[in-house]
Coordinates of C-alpha atoms in Angstrom, one line a residue:
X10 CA 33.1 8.2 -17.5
X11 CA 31.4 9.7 -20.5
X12 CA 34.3 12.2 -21.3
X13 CA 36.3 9.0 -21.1
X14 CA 37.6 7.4 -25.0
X15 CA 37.2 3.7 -25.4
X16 CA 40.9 3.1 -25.7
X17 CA 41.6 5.0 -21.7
X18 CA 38.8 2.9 -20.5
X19 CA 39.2 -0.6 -22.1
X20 CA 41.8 -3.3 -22.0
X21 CA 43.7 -4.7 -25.1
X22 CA 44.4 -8.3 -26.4
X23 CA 46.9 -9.3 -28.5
X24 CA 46.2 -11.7 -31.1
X25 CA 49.2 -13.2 -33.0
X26 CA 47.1 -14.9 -36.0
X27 CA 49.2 -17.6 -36.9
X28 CA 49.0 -19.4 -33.2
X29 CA 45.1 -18.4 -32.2
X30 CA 43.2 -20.8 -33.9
X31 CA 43.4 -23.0 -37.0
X32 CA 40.1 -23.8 -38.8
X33 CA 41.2 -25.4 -42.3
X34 CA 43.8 -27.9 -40.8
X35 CA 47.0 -26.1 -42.3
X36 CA 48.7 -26.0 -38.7
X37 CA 48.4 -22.3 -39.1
X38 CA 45.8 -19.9 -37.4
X39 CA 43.0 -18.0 -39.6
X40 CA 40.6 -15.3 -39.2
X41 CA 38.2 -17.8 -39.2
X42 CA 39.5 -19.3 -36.1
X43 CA 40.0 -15.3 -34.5
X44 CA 36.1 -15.1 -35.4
X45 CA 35.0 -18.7 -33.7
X46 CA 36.8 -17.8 -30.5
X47 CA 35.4 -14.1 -30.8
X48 CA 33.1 -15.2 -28.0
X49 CA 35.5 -16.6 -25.7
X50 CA 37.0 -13.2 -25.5
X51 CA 34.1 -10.9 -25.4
X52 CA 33.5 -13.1 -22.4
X53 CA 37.1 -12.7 -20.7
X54 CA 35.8 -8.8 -21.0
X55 CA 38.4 -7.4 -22.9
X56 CA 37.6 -4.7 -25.0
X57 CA 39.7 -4.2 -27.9
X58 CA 41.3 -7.0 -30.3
X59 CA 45.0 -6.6 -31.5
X60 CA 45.7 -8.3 -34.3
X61 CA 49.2 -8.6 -35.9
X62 CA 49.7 -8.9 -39.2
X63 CA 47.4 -10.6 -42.1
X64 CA 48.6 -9.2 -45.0
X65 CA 50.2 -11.0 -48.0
X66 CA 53.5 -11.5 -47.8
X67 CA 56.3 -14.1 -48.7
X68 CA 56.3 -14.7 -45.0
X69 CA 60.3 -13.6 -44.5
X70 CA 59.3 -12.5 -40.8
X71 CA 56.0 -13.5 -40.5
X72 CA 54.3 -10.9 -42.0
X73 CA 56.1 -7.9 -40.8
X74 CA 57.2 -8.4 -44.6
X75 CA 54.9 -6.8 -46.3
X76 CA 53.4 -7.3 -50.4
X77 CA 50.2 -5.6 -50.3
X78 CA 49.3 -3.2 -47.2
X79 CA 45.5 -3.8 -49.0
X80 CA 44.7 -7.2 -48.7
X81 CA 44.6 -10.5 -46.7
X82 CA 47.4 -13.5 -47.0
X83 CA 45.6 -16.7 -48.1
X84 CA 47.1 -18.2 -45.1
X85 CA 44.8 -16.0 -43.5
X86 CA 41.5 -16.0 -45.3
X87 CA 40.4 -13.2 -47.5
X88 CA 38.9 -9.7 -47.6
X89 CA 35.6 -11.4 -47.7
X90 CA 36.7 -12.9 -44.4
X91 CA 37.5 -9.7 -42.7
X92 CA 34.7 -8.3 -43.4
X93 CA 32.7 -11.2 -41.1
X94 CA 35.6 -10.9 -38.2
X95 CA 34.9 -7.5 -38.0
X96 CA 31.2 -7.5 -38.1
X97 CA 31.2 -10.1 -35.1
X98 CA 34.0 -8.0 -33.7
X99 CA 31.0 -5.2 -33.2
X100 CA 28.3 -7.5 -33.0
X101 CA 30.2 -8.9 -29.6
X102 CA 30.9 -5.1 -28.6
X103 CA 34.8 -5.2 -29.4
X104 CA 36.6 -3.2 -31.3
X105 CA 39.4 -3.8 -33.9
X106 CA 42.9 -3.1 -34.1
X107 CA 45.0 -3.8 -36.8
X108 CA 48.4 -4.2 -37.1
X109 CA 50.2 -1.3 -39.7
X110 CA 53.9 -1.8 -40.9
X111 CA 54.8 1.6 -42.5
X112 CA 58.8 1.4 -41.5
X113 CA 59.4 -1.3 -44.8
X114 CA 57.8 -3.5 -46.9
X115 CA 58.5 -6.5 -48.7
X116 CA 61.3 -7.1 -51.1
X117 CA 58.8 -8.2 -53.2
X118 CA 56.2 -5.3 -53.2
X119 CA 55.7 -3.9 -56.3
X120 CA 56.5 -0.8 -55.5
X121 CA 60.1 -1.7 -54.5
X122 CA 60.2 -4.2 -57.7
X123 CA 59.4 -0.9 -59.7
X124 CA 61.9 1.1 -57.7
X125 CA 64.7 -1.2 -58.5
X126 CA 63.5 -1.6 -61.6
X127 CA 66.0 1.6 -62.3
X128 CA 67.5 4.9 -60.7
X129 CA 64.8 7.0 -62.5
X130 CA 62.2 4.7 -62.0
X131 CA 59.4 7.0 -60.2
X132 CA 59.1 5.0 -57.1
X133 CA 62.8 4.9 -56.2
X134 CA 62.4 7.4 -53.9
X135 CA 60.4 5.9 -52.2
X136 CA 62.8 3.5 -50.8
X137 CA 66.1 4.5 -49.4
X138 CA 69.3 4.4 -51.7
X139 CA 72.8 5.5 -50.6
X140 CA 76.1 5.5 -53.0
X141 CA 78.6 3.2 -51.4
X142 CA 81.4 4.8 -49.5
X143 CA 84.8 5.4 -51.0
X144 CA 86.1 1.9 -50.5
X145 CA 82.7 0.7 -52.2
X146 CA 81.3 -0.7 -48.5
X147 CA 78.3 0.2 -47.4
X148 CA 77.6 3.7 -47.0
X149 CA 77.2 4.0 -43.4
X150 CA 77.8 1.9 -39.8
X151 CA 74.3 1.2 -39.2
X152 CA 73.5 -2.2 -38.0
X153 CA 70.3 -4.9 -38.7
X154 CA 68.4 -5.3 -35.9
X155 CA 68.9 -9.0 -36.8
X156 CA 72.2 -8.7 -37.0
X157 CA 74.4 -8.2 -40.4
X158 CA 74.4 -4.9 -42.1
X159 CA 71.3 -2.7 -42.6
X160 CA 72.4 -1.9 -46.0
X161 CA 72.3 -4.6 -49.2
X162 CA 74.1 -3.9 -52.4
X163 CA 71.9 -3.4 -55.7
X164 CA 74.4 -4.6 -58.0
X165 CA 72.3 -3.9 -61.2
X166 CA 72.4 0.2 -59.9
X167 CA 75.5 -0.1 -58.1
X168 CA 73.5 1.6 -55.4
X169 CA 72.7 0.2 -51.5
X170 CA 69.3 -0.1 -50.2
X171 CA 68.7 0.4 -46.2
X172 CA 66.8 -2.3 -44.3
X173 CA 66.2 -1.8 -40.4
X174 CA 66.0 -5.5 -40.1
X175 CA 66.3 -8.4 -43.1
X176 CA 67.4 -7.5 -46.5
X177 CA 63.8 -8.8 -47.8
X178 CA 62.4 -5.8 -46.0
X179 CA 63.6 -2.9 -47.4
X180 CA 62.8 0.6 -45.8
X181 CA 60.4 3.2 -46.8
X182 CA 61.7 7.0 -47.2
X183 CA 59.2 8.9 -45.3
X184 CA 60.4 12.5 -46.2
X185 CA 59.0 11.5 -49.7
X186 CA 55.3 13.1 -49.7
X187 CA 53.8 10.4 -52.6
X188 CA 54.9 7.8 -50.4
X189 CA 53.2 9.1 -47.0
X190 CA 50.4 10.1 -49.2
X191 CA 49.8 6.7 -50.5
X192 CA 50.2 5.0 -46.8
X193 CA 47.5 7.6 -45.6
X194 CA 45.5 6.1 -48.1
X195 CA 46.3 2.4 -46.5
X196 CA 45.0 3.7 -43.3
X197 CA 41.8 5.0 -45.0
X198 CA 41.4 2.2 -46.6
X199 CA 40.8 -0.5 -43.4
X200 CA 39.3 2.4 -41.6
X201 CA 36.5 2.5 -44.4
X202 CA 36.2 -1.5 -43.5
X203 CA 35.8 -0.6 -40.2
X204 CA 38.6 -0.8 -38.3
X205 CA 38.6 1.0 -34.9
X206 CA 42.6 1.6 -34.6
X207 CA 46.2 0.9 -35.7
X208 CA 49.2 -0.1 -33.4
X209 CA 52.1 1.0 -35.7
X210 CA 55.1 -1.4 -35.9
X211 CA 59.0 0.1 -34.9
X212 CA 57.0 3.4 -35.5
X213 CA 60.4 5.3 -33.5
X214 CA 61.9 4.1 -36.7
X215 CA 60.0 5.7 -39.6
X216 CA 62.7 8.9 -39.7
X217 CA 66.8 8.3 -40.4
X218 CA 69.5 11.2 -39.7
X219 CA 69.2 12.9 -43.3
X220 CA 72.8 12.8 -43.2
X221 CA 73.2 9.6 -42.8
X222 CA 75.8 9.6 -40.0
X223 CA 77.2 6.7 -38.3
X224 CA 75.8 5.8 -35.3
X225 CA 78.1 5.7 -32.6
X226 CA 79.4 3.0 -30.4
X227 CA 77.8 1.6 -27.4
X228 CA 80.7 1.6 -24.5
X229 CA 78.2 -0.7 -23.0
X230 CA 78.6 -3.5 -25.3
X231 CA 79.5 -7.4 -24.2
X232 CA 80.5 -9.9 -25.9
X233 CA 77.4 -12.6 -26.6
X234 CA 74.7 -9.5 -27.1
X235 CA 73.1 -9.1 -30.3
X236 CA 75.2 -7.6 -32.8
X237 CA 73.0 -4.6 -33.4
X238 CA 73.5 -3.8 -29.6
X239 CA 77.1 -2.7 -30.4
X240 CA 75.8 0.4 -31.4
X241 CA 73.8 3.3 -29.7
X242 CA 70.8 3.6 -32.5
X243 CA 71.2 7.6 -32.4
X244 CA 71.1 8.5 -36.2
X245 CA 69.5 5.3 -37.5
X246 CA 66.2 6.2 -35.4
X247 CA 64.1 8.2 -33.4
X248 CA 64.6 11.7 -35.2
X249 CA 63.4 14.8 -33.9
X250 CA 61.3 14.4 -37.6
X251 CA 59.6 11.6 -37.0
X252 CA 57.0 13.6 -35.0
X253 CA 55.8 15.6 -37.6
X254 CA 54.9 12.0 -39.4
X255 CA 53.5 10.3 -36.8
X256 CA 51.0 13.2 -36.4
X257 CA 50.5 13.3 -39.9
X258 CA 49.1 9.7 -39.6
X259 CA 47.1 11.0 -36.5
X260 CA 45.3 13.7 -38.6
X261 CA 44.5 10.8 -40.9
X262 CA 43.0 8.5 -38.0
X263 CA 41.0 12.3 -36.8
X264 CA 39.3 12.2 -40.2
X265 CA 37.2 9.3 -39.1
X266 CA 36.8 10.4 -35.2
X267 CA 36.8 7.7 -32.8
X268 CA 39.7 5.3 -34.1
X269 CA 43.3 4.6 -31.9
X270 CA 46.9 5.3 -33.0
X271 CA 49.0 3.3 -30.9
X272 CA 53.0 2.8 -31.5
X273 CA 55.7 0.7 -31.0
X274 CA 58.6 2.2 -29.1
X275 CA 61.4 0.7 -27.3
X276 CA 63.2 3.2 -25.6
X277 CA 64.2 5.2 -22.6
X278 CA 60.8 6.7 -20.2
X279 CA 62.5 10.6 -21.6
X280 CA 62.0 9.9 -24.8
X281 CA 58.7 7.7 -25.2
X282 CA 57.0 9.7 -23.9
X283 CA 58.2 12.7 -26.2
X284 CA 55.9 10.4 -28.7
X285 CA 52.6 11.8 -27.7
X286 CA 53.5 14.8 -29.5
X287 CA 53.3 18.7 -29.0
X288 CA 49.6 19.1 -28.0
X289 CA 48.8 15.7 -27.8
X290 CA 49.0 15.1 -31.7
X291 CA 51.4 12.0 -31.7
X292 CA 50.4 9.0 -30.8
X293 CA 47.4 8.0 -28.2
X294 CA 49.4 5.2 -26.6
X295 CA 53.4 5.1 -27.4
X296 CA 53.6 1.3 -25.5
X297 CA 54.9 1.5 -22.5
X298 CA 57.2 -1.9 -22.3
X299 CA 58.7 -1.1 -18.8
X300 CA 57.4 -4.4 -17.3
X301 CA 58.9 -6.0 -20.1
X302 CA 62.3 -5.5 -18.4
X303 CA 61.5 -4.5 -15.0
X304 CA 63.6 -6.0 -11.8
X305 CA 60.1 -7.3 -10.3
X306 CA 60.9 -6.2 -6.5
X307 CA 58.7 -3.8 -4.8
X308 CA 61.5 -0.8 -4.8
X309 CA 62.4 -1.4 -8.5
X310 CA 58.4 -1.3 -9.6
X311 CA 57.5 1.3 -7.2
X312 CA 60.3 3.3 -8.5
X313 CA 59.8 2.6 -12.3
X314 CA 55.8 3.6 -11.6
X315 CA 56.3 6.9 -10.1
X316 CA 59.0 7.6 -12.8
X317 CA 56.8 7.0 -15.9
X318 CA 53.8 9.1 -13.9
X319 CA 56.2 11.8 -13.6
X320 CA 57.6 11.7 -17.1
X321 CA 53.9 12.1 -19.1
X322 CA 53.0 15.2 -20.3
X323 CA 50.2 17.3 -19.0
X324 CA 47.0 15.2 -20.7
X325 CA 48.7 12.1 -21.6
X326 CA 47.1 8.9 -20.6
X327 CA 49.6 5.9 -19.6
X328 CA 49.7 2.8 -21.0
X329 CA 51.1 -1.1 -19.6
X330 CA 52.2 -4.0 -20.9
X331 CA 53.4 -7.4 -19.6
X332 CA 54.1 -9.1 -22.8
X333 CA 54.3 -9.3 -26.4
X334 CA 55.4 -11.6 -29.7
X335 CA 58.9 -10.2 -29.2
X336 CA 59.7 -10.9 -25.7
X337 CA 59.6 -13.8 -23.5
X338 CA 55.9 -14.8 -21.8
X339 CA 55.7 -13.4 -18.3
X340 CA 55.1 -16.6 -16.4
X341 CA 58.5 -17.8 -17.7
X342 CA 60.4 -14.0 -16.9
X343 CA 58.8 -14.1 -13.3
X344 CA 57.5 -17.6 -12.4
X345 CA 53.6 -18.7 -11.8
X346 CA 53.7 -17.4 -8.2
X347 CA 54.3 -13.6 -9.6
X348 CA 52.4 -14.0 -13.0
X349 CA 49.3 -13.7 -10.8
X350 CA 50.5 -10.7 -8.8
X351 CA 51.7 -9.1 -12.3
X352 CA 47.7 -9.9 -13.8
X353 CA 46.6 -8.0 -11.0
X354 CA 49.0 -5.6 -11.2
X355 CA 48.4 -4.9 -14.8
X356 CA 44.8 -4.7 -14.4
X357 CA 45.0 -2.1 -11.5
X358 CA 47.4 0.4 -12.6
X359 CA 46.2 3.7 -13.7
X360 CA 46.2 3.6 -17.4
X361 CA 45.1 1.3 -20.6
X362 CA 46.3 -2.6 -20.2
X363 CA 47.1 -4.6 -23.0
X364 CA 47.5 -8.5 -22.9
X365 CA 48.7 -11.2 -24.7
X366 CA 47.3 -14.2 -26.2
X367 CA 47.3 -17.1 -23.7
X368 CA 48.9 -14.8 -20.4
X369 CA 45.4 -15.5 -19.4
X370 CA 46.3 -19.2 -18.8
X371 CA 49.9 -18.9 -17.4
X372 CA 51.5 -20.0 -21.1
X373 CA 55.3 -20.3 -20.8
X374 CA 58.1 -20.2 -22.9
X375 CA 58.0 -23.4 -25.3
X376 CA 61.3 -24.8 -25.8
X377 CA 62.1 -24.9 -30.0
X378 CA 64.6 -28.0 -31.0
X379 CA 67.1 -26.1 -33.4
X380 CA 65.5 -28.0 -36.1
X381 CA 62.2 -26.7 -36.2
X382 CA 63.3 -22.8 -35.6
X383 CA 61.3 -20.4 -37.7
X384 CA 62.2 -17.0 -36.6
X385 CA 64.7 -15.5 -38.7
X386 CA 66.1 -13.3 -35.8
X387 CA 67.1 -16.9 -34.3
X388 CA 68.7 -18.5 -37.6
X389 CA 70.6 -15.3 -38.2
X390 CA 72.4 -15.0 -34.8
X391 CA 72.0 -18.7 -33.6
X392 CA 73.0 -19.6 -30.0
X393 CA 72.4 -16.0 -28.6
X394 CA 68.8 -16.7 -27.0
X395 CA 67.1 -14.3 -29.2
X396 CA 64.5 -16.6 -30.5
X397 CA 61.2 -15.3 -30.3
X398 CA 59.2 -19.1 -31.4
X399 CA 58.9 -19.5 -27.9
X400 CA 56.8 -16.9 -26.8
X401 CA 54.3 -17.4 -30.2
X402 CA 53.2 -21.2 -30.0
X403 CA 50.1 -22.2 -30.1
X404 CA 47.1 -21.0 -27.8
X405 CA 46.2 -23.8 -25.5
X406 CA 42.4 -24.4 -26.0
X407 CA 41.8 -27.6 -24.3
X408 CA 43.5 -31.0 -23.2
X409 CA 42.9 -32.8 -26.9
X410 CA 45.6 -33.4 -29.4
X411 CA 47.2 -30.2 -30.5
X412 CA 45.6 -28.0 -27.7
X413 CA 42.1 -27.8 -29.8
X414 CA 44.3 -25.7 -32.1
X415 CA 44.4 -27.6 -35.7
X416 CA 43.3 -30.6 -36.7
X417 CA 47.3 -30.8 -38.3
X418 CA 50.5 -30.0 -37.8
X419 CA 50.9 -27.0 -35.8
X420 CA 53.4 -25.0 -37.5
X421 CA 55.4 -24.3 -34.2
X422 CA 55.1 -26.8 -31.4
X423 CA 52.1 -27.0 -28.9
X424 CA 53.4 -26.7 -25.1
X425 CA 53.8 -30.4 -23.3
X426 CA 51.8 -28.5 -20.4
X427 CA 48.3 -28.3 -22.0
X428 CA 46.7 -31.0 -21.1
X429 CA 45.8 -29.1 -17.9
X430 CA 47.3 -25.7 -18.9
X431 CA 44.5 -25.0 -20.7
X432 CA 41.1 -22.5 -21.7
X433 CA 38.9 -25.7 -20.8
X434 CA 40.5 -27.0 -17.2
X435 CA 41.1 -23.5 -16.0
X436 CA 37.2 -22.5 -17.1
X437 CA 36.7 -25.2 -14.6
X438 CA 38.4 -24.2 -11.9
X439 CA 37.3 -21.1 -9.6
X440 CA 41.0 -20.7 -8.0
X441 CA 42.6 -20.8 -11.6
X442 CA 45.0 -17.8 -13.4
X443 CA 42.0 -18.0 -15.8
X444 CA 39.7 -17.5 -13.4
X445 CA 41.7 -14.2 -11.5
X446 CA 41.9 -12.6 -14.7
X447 CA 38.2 -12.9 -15.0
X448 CA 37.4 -11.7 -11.7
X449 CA 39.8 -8.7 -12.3
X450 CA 38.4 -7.8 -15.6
X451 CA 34.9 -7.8 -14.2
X452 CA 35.7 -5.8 -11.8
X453 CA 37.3 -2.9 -13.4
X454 CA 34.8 -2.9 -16.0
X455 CA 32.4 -2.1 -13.2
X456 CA 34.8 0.5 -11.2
X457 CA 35.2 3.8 -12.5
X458 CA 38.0 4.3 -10.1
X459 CA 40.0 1.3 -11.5
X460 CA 39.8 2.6 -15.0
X461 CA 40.0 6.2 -14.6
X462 CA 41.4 7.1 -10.8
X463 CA 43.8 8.8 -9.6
X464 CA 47.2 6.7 -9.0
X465 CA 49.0 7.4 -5.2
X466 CA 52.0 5.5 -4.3
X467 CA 51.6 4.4 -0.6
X468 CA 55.3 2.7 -0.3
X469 CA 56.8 -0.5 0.0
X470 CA 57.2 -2.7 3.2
X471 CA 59.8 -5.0 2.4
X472 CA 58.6 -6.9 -0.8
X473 CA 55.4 -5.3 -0.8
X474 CA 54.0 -2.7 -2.9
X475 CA 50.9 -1.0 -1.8
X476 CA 49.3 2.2 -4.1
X477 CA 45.9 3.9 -4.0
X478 CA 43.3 4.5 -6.7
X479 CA 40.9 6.9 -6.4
X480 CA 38.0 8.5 -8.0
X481 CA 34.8 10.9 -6.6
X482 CA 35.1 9.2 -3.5
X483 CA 35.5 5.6 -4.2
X484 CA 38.8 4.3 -3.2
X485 CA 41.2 1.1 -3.6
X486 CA 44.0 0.0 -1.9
X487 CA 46.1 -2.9 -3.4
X488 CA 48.7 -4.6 -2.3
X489 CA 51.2 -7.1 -3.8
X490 CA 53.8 -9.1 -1.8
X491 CA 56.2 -9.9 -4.0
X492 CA 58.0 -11.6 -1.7
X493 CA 58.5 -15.3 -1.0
X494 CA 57.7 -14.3 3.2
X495 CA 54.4 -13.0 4.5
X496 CA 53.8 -10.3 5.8
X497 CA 51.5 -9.8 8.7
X498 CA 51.7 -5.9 9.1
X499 CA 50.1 -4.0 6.3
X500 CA 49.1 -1.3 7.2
X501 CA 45.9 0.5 6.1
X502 CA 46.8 4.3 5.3
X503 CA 46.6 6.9 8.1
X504 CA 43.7 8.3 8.9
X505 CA 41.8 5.1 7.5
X506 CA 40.1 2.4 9.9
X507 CA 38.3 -0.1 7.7
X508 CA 37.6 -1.8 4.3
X509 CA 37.0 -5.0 3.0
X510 CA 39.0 -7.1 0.6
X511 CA 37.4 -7.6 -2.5
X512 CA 39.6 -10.2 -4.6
X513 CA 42.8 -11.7 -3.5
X514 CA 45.1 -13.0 -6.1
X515 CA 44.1 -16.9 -4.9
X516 CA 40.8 -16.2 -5.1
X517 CA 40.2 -17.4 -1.3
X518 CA 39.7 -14.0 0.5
X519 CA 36.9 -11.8 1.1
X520 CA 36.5 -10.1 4.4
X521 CA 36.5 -7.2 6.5
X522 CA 39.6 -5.8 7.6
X523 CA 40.4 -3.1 10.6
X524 CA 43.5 -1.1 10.7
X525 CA 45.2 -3.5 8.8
X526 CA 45.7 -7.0 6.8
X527 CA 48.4 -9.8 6.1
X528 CA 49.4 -11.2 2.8
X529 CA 50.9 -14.5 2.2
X530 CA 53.9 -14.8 0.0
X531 CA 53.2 -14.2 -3.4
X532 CA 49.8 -12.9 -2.6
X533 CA 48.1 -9.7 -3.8
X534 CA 44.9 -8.0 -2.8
X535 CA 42.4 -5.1 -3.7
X536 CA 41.0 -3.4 -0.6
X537 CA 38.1 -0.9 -1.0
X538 CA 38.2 1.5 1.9
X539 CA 35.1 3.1 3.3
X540 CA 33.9 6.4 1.3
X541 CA 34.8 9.4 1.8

């Protein structure tokens, strides 16, 4: 355990500021509110707090827009602000991970105001500028990942500017080495506040084909997809350069010891996992979103598992994830039943966990009225179900107006659920989602074997998955039926005669077992066998 970093031992929450918790009454969340509920999670046991983005920012896409990588939006608080979150942050025994945005910034940062100021300004290089192509389009295929073109005329230089995603966030050129210098410095600067970590947004982005090829198209395509997915995002992304960069933001985080480097990447198990870099240098934790997508059937997980164990390099320590502000809330991908075989599923794997505000509680999906859509993804390609409001309303607190969130408005709606879908009633009751998730934290905060064991498949009977964990002797069996049948013939593994289950996934179970167990549909359990 003592060789062990914080980051392989704890467990990550995601905070997405603007839905946590209002304290002024603007309908939008604060890091005053992040700081008043501080205690709430310190006593869920998590041990690291994600928090998306704070900094100013005309608010395009919610902050992923960035005007200042130094400072705090108003919306937010103030640096003065920060400072307390993050001293209660420590004070509580919880670390602090910020949120860093180094593929583009705002339209309206001033370094892109002075680099299209003019061609010789000394910050256009900063940015990425193309001539158009003979017919005076843009100078390349390459698609917005919000649909459109990734490339926006400058009609005062005649020139195109490339943006991965909306024209009011325009890309940063990496292979400049005043610009990487400057965002090394944005690093150093919240480290020197204290921050513990960085999870680094679209960070398989940061390096473009220096050609600037087309990307080519994606025979895969169907109509009614997002537009970007007509084409295969070969040239326009994860470049065999980016590596260099991402360890060059390592060294930076190395400078001040113990501090996490964690990255955005959604793609293919091969080539995540390429993002830990030679010798380890990349990233510490390249997210691993596989559950984000996975067919949630014993085979298909058992399968995906053993795959991503397989694929990490010699040292590399995995990662999980069941949700995010980008993707639909587990409960509504899988259904209540499975949400609690997924908690306990997530909080048993071999590797670092990482939730999301309000999982917890079994939040859902919120249904948006077209009228009150906010996210730009959504108003760009209406009707295509890429919406991501849904999954970022606000946390449900307790039974009261607004789900204890603000006094006002809320500035997306609060689910019709939460008079009983709540922090408060589930606090209440012992057999609760709430409740599971505290039971399952506890006890892998006091296991050794659940945070840094050995993972063994066992196989799969039918719709359940059983593994091992194991560690100097100590040993857990769990098993999830993922099934809507139970199953009355679970086997314990040859050569093993007893154990005792220690939590079942309704919280009704603990007892002795010989030579075997049954699980009721939908049911999960954590067995700890005798000692070896």
């Amino acid at each position: 355990m003592s060789e062990a970093q914080w980051w392989q031992r704890g467990i990550f929450y995601q905070v997405y500021p603007r839905s946590f918790q209002d304290t002024n009454g603007d309908g939008v969340g604060d890091l005053d509110g992040i700081r008043q509920r501080l205690p709430y999670l310190a006593g869920l046991g998590v041990d690291a707090v994600w928090v998306s983005p704070i900094y100013p920012s005309p608010m395009a896409d919610f902050g992923y827009d960035v005007a200042d990588y130094c400072g705090i939006h108003p919306l937010f608080g103030d640096l003065a602000g920060f400072d307390r979150l993050i001293a209660e942050a420590h004070r509580l025994g919880l670390k602090l991970v910020l949120d860093f945005v180094p593929n583009h910034t705002s339209n309206q940062h001033p370094w892109f105001l002075e680099a299209r100021s003019s061609p010789n300004s000394a910050k256009r290089d900063w940015y990425i500028w193309r001539d158009p192509a003979p017919d005076g389009g843009p100078p390349n295929n390459w698609i917005s990942n919000f649909g459109g073109p990734a490339w926006t005329l400058d009609t005062a230089s005649g020139q195109y500017y490339y943006h991965a995603f909306l024209k009011q966030q325009p890309d940063l050129n990496w292979r400049n080495p005043e610009l990487r210098a400057a965002m090394h410095d944005v690093l150093r600067f919240w480290m020197n506040r204290g921050v513990d970590g960085f999870r680094v947004d679209v960070i398989w982005h940061l390096m473009k084909d220096p050609e600037f090829r087309d990307d080519p198209l994606n025979p895969a395509y169907r109509d009614g997809e997002p537009e970007v997915s007509r084409l295969l995002q070969t040239r326009s992304t994860d470049q065999p350069d980016v590596h260099g960069i991402i360890a060059g933001l390592r060294a930076v985080l190395e400078e001040y010891g113990d501090r996490v480097l964690i990255g955005e990447i959604y793609l293919p198990v091969e080539r995540l996992v390429t993002y830990y870099g030679d010798n380890l240098e990349g990233a510490h934790l390249p997210f691993n979103f596989q559950l984000l997508h996975a067919s949630w059937t014993a085979p298909a997980l058992a399968r995906l598992i053993e795959d991503y164990e397989a694929a990490l390099p010699k040292g590399g320590w995995p990662n999980w994830v069941l949700g995010n502000h980008d993707r639909p809330r587990i409960a509504s991908r899988i259904g209540p039943e499975r949400a609690r075989l997924a908690a306990m599923l997530l909080l048993t794997l071999r590797g670092t966990p990482t939730m999301y505000y309000g999982d917890e509680i079994g939040m859902e999906n919120v249904p948006i009225p077209a009228d009150q859509a906010q996210d730009p993804w959504e108003k760009n390609e209406p009707g295509l179900g890429v919406g991501r409001d849904p999954e970022r309303t606000p946390m449900q607190w307790d039974g009261s107006a607004n789900a204890g969130f603000t006094t006002g408005r809320p500035w997306l709606p609060v689910a019709r659920d939460h008079a009983h879908r709540n922090v408060e009633a589930q606090s209440a009751d012992p057999h609760s989602l709430l409740s599971l998730y505290r039971r399952l934290i506890a006890l892998r905060r006091t296991a050794p074997t659940l945070q840094l064991g050995s993972y063994g498949l066992v196989g799969t009977a039918g719709e359940a998955l059983i593994f091992m964990r194991e560690h100097e002797g100590e040993r857990f069996l769990i098993a999830l039926n993922l099934g809507d049948t139970p199953r009355g013939d679970i086997a314990l593994p040859a050569g093993e005669t007893h154990g005792r289950i220690l939590i079942s996934t309704e919280l009704d179970r603990e007892e002795s077992v010989q030579g075997g167990f049954w699980l009721r549909p939908y049911e999960g359990v954590i067995v700890q066998l005798a000692k070896t």
